[in-house]
Coordinates of C-alpha atoms in Angstrom, one line a residue:
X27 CA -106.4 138.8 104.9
X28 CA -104.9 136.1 106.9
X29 CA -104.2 134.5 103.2
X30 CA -102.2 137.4 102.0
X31 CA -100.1 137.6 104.9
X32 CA -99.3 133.3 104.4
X33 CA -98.6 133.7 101.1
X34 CA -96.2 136.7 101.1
X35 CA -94.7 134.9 104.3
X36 CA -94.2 132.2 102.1
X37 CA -92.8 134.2 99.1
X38 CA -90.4 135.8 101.2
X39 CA -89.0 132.0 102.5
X40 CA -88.7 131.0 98.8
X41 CA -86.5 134.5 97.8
X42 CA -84.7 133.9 101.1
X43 CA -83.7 130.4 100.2
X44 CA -82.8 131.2 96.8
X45 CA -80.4 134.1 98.4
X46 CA -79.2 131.3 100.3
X47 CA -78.5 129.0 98.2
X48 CA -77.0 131.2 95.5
X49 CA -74.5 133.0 98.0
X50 CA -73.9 129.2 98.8
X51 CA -73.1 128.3 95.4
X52 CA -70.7 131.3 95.0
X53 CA -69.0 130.3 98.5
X54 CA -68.4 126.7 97.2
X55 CA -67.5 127.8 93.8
X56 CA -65.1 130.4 95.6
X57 CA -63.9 127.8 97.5
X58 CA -63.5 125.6 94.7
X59 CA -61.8 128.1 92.7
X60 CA -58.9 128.8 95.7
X61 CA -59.2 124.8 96.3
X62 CA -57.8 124.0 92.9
X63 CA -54.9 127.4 93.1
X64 CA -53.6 126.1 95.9
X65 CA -53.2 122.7 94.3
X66 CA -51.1 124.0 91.3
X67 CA -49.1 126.5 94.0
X68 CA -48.3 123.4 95.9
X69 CA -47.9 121.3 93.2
X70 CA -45.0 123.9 91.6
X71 CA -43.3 123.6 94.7
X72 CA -42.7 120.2 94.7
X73 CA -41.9 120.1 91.2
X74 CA -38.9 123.3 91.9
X75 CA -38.2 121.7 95.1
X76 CA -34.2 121.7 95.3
X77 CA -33.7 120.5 99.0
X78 CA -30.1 119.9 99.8
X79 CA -29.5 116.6 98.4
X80 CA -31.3 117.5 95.0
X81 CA -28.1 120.4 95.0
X82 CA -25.6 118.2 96.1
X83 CA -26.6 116.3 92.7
X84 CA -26.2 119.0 90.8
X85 CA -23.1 120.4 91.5
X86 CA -21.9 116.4 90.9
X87 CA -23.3 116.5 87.5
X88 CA -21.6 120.0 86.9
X89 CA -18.3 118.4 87.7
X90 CA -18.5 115.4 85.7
X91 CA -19.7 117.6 82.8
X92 CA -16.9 119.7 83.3
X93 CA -14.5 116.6 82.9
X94 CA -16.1 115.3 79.6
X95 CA -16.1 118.8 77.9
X96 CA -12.3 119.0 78.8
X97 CA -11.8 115.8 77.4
X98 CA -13.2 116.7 74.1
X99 CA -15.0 119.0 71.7
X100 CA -18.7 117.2 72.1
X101 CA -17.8 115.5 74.8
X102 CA -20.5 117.2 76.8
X103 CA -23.2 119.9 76.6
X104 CA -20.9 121.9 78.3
X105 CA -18.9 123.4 75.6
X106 CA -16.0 124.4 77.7
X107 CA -14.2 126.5 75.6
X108 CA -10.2 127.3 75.6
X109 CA -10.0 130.9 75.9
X110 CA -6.5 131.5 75.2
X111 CA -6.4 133.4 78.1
X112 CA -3.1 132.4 80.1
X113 CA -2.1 135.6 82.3
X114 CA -5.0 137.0 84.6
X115 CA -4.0 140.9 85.3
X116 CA -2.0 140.6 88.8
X117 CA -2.1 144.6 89.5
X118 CA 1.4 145.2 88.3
X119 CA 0.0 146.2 84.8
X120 CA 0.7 150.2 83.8
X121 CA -0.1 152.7 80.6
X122 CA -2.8 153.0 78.6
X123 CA -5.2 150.5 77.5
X124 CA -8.2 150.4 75.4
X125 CA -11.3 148.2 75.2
X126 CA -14.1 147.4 73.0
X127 CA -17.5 145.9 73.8
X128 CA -19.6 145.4 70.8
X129 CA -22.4 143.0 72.5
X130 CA -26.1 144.6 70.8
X131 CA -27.3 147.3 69.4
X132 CA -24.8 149.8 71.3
X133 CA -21.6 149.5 71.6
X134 CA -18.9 151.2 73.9
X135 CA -15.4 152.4 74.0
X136 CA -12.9 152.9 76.8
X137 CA -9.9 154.1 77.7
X138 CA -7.9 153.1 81.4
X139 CA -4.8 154.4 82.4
X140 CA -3.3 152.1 84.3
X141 CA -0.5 152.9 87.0
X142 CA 0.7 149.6 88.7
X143 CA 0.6 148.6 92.1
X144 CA 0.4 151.8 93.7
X145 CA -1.4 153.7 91.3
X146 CA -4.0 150.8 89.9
X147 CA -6.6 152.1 88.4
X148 CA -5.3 155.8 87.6
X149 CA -8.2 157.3 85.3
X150 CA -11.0 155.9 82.9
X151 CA -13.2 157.0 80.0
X152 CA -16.0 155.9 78.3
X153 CA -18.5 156.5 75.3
X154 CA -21.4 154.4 74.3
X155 CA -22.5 154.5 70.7
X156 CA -26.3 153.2 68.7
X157 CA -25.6 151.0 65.7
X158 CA -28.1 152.8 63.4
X159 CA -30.7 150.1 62.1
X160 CA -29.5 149.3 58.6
X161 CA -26.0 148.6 59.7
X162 CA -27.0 145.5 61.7
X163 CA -28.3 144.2 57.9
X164 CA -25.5 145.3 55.6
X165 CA -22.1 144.2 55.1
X166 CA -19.5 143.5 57.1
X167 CA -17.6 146.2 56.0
X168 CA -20.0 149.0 56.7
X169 CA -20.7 147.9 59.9
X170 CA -16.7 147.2 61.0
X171 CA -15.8 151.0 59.3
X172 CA -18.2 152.5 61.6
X173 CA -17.0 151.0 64.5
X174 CA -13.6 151.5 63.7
X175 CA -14.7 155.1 62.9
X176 CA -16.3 155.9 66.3
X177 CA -13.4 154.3 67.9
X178 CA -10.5 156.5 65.8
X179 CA -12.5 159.9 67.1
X180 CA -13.0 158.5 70.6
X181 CA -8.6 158.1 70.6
X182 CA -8.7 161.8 69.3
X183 CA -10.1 162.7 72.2
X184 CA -7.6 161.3 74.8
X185 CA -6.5 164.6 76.2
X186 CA -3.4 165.3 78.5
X187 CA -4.4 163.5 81.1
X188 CA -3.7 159.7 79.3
X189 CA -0.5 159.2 78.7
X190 CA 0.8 156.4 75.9
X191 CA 4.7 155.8 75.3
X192 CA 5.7 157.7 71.7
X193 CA 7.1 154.3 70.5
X194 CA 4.2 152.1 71.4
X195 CA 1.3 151.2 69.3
X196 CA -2.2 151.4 71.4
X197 CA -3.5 147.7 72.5
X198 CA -7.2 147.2 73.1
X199 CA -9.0 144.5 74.3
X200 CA -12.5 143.3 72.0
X201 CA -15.1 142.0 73.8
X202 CA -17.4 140.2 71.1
X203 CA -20.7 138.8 72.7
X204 CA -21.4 136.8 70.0
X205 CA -20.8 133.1 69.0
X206 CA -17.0 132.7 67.9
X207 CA -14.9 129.7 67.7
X208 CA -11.6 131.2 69.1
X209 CA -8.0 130.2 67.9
X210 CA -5.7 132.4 69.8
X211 CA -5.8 134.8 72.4
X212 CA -6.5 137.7 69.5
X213 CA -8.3 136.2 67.1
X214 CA -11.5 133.9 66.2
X215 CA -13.8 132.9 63.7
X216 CA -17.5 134.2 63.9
X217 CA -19.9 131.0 64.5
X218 CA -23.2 133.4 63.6
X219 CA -24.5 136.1 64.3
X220 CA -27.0 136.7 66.9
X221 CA -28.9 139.9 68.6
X222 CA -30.8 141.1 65.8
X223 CA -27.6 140.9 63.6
X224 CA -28.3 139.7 60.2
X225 CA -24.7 140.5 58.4
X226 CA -23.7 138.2 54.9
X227 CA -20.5 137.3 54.5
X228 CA -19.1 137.4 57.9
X229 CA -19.6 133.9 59.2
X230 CA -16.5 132.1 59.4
X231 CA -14.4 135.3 59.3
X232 CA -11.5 136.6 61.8
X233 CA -13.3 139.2 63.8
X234 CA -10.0 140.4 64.6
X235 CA -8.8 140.6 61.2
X236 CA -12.3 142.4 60.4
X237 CA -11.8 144.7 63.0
X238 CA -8.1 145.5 62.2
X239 CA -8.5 146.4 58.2
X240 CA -11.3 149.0 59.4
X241 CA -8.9 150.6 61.5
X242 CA -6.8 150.4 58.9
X243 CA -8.4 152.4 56.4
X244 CA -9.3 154.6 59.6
X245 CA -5.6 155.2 59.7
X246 CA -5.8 154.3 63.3
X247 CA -2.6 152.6 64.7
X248 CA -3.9 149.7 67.2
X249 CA -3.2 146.6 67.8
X250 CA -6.5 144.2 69.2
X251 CA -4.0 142.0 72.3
X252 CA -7.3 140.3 73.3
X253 CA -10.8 138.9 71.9
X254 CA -12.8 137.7 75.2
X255 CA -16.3 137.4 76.5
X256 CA -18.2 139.7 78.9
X257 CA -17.6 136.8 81.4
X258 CA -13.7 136.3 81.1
X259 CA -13.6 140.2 81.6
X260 CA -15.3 139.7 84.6
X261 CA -12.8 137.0 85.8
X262 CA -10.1 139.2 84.7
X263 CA -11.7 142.1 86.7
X264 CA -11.8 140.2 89.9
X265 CA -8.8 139.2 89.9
X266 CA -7.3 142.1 88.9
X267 CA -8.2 143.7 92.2
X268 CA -8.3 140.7 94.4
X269 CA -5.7 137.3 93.5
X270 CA -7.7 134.5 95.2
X271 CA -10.5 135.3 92.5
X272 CA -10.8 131.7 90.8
X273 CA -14.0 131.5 88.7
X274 CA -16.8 134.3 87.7
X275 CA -20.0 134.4 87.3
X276 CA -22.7 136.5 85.3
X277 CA -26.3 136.3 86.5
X278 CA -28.2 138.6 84.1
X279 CA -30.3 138.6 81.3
X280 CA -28.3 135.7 80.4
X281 CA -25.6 133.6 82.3
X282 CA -22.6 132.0 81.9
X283 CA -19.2 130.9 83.9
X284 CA -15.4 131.1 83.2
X285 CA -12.8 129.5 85.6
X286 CA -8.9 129.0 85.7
X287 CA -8.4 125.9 85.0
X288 CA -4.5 123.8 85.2
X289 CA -3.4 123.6 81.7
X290 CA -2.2 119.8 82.2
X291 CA -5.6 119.2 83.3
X292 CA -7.4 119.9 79.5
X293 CA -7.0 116.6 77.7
X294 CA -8.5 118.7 74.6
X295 CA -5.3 121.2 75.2
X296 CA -2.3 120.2 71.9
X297 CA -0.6 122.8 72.1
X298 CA 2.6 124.0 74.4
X299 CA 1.8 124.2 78.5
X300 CA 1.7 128.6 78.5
X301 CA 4.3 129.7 81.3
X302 CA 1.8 130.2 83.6
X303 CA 0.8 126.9 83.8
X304 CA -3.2 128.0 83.7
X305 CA -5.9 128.5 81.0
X306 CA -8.8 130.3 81.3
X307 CA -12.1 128.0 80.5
X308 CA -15.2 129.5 79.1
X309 CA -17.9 127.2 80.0
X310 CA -21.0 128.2 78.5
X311 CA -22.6 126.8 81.3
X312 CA -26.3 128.2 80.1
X313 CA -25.8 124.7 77.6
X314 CA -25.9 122.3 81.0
X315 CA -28.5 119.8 81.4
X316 CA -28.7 117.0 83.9
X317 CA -31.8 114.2 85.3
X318 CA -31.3 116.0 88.6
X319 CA -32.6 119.6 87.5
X320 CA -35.8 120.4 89.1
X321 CA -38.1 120.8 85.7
X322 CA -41.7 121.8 85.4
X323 CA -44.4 121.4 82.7
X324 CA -43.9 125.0 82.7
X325 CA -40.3 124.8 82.1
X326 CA -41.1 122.4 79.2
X327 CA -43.6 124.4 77.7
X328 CA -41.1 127.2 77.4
X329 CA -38.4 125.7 75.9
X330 CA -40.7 124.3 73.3
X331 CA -41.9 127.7 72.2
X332 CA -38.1 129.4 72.5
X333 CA -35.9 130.0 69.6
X334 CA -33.5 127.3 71.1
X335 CA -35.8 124.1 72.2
X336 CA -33.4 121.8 73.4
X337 CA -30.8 123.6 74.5
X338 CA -29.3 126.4 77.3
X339 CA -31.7 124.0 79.7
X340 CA -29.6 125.2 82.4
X341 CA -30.0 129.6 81.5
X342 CA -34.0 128.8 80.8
X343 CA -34.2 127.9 84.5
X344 CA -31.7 130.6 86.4
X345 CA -31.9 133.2 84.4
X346 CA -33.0 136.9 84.2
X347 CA -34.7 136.4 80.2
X348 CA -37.4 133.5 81.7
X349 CA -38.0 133.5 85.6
X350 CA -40.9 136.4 84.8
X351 CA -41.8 134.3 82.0
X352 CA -42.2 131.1 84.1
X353 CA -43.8 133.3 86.6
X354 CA -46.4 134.6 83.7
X355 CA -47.4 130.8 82.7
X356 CA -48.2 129.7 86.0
X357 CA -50.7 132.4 86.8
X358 CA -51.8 131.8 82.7
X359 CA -53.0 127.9 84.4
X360 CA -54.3 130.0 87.6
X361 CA -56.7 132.1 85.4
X362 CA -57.4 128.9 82.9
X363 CA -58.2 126.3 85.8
X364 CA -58.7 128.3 88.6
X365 CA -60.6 131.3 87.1
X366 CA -58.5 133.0 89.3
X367 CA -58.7 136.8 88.0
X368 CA -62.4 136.4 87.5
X369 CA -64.2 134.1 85.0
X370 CA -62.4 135.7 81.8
X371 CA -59.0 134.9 81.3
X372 CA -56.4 138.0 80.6
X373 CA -55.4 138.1 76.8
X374 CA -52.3 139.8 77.9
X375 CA -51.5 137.0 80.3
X376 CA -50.9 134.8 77.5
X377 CA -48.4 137.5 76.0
X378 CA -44.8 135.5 75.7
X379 CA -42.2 137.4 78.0
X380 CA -44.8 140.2 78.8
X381 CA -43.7 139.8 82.5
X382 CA -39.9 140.8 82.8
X383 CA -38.1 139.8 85.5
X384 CA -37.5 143.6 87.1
X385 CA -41.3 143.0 87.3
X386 CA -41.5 139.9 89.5
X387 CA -38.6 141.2 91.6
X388 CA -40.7 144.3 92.8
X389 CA -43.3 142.1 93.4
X390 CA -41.2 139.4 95.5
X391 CA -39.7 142.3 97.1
X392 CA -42.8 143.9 97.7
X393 CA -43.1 144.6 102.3
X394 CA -46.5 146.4 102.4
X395 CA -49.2 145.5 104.4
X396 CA -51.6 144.9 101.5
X397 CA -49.1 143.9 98.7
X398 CA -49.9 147.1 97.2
X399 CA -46.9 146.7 94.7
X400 CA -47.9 143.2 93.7
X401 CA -51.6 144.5 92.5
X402 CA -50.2 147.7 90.7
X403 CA -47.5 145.6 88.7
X404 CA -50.6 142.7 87.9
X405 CA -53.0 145.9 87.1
X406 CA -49.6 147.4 85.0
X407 CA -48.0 144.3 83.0
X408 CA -51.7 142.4 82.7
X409 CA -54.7 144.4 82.8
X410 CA -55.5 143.0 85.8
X411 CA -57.9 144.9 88.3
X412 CA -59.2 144.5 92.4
X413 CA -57.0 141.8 92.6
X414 CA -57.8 140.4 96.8
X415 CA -55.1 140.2 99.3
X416 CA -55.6 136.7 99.2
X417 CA -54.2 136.7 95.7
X418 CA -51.7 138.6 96.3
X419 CA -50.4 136.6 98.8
X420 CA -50.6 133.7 96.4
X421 CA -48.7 135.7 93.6
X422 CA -45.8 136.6 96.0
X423 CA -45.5 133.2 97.2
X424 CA -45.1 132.0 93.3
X425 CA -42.6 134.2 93.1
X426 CA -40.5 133.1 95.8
X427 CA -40.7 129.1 94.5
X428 CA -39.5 130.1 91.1
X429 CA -36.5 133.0 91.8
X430 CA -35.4 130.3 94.8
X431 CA -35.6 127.4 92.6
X432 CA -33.2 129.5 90.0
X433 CA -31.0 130.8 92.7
X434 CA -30.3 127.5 94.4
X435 CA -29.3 126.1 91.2
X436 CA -26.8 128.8 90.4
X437 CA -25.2 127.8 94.0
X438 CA -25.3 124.7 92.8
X439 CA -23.5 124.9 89.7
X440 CA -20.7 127.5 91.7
X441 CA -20.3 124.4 93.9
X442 CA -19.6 122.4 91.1
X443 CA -16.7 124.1 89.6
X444 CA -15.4 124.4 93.2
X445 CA -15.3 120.5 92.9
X446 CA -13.7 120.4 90.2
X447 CA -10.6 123.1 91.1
X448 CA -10.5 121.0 94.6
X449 CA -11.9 124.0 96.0
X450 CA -15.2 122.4 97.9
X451 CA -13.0 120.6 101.2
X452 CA -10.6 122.2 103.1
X453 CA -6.7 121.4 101.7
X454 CA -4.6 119.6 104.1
X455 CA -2.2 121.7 106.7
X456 CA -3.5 125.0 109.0
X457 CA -3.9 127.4 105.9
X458 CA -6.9 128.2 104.9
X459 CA -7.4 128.6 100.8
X460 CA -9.0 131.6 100.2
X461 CA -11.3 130.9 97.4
X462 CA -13.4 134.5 96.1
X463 CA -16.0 133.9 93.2
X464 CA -16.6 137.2 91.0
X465 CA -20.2 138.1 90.3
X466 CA -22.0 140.2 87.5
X467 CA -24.9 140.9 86.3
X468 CA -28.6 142.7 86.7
X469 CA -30.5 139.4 88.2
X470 CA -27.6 139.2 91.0
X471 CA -27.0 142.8 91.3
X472 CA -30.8 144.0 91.8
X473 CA -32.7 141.1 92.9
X474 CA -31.9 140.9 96.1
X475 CA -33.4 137.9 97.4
X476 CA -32.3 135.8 94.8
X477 CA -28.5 136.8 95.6
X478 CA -29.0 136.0 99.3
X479 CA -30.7 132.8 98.6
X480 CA -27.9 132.0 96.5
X481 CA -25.5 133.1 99.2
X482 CA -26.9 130.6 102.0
X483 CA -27.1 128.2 99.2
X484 CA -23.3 128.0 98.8
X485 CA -23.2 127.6 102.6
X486 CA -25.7 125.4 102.7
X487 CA -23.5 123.0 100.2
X488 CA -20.0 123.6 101.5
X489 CA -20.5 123.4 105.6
X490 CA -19.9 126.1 107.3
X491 CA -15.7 125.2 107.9
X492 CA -15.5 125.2 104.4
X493 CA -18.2 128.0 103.4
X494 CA -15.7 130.2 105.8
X495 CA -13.4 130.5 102.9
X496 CA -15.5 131.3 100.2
X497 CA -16.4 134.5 99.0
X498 CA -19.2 136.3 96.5
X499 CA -17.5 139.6 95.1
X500 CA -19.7 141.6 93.1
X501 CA -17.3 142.5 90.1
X502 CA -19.0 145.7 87.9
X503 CA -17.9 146.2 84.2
X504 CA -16.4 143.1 83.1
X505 CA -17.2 143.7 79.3
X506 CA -15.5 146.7 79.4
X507 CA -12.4 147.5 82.1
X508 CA -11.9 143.8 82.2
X509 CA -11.6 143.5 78.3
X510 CA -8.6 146.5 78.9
X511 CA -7.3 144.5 81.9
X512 CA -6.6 141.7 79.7
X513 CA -5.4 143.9 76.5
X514 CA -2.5 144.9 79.6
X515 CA -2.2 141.3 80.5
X516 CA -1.3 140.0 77.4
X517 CA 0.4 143.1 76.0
X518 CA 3.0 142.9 73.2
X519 CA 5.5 144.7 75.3
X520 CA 5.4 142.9 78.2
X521 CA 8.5 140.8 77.6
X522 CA 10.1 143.6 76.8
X523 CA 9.2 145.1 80.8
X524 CA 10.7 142.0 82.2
X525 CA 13.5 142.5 84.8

């Protein structure tokens, strides 16, 4: 008896060690696993670091970038294109304007009736329309005669309320979001097309003149005054309703910057100084690279597998198309080196651009007590399941490092063209400059920390003297009431309304 009870005494030791030593093995392994996450976390965050000096860098390479792409075509990644844009709208505009904004696979039309300085903007009209499918792969043509078609039965609608002088032929201003090498204020050549657009024939065609024979045979009497981009309508928005506006900037899907720049100051400039004395710049500043940008193995891997390796560096790290994409190939190493949603990797979690930014912004934004929006989006975008709090927590902080890193550079770059306008010191005398910048786009509009951080960025580079007379203006609609804005600015008649 005394036998039995030894050896199932020592039975139970042996199952009792082997307990011990396999909930030991898990505990090490578990804290191997969270050991070797919180070495890539940490590791990314040096790596996106972008402490005050790293910005102040920046916004010096902006500037000098600036410079060589005003000296010449090539001259620099920037592109810096001449707009042709040489009268901003200064409020005194009035009558009826039209606008275009053909940018995807809708486009919309819209009507403003403007009534000077006391009446501004006096009513406005819209209507979106889909490009059916085999329009964006047939011929130029087609596609320009629909266009030109939607826009004839959008001006039969005007109504009573619009009024346009009898002896006046409409104006409208095109906003063309695609690649065009621009020789006038209305008219420029198509580089490519882009978008899902897949139309023979038109590369290294006038737009313009494209546009203008289909409204011909529409029997529709306008007159295109203006061929811009989304982000000089935004300038031209902002300035409409506010005069110290100097530069805008959209922060969306994509991103991109347009400033007014001295004529005398564009070395690439042949022809006549405009009246004004100013030119519009579009800088395609997506295009800007620099040894000072804070790039990750991440960031490389990206651009490798993009349509574009090689270039818009600068939009790959700021902008709303890749910081959920970023996001997404971090926790892709967390799950490969870490195991750290379980020993199986995710399939989904190697799915390019899976994770939209909207995504990680709910999920950086998320204030709950148990991150209960970060594991519904991970369950939602990935599959993933009974995520721990601890993971969580790590997930929000990656989202934090990458949508900071982006939105200090954007400050950065703003900074930049401030230097180079003179804009970043305080002028000489007791007046202060008033300097506004006009914003657009979803990623600034919606994701809220991101705009702040941006925000206390500027600050952050300027002092707080200077940062005093600086302002972020959220301008809505540039592609559209800023296109008609400029269609009034640059109006056929206006010479004719000079005192």
């Amino acid at each position: 008896m005394g036998k039995v009870v030894v050896g199932v005494a020592v039975v139970g030791a042996v199952v009792a060690v082997a307990v011990a030593t396999v909930v030991v093995r898990r505990r090490m392994r578990s804290s191997g696993k969270w050991a070797r996450a919180a070495e890539i976390v940490r590791e990314l965050e040096e790596k996106c670091a972008t402490p005050l000096g790293r910005m102040r860098q920046v916004a010096d390479a902006m500037a000098v970038e600036m410079h060589a792409g005003l000296a010449s075509d090539g001259g620099s990644k920037l592109k810096m294109l001449i707009s042709y844009v040489d009268n901003l709208p200064t409020g005194n505009e009035s009558g009826l304007f039209y606008a275009l904004d053909l940018g995807g696979t809708n486009f919309r039309v819209l009507r403003v009736q403007l009534g000077g300085k006391d009446g501004r903007v006096v009513k406005q009209e819209s209507a979106e329309v889909s490009i059916p499918p085999h329009l964006m792969v047939g011929t130029s043509d087609d596609l320009f005669d629909f266009i030109a078609a939607a826009l004839a039965k959008f001006v039969a609608s005007e109504g009573d309320t619009f009024h346009q002088s009898v002896d006046r032929q409409r104006e409208l201003g095109f906003t063309f979001s695609f690649p065009v090498k621009q020789s006038s204020i209305a008219s420029g050549t198509l580089i490519k097309w882009t978008k899902g657009f897949k139309i023979n024939g038109t590369a290294g065609e006038d737009v313009v003149a494209e546009l203008t024979r289909a409204m011909e045979r529409q029997n529709l009497d306008m007159r295109v005054t203006a061929l811009v981009n989304d982000t000089i309508g935004t300038l031209a928005g902002g300035r409409y309703y506010d005069n110290d506006v100097v530069a805008a900037v959209i922060l969306g899907t994509g991103t991109n910057a347009a400033y007014v720049e001295r004529a005398q100051a564009i070395p690439k400039w042949h022809g006549l100084l405009p009246k004004s004395g100013d030119m519009v710049i579009n800088m395609e500043w997506g295009n800007f690279r620099s040894s000072h940008l804070p790039i990750t193995e991440y960031d490389q891997a990206l651009d490798l597998e993009s349509l574009n390796p090689g270039e818009q560096i600068f939009e790959k790290l700021i902008s709303g198309m890749y910081l959920g994409d970023i996001l997404r190939r971090v926790l892709l190493k967390l799950a490969e080196v870490a195991a750290f949603f379980g020993d199986t990797v995710p399939p989904k979690l190697k799915e390019q651009f899976i994770l939209r930014t909207p995504v990680m912004s709910a999920m950086h934004h998320d204030t709950t007590s148990d991150l209960r929006v970060v594991g519904s989006k991970l369950k939602e975008t990935f599959d993933i399941h009974n995520t721990s709090l601890k993971a969580r927590r790590m997930v929000l902080k990656l989202c934090d490092i990458i949508a900071k890193r982006g939105a200090r550079l954007a400050a950065a770059g703003i900074v930049g063209i401030l230097k180079k306008q003179g804009r970043d010191t305080l002028q000489d005398g007791n007046n202060k400059q008033r300097t506004v910048i006009a914003l657009d786009g979803g990623l600034f509009e919606h994701y809220t920390i991101f705009s702040k951080t941006l925000v206390v960025a500027i600050e952050e580079l300027l002092g707080e003297e200077v940062a005093s007379t600086v302002f972020i203006e959220h301008a809505n609609d540039g592609s559209g009431i800023g296109a008609a804005l400029l269609a009034a600015s640059h109006s056929q008649y206006l010479e004719l309304e000079e005192p």
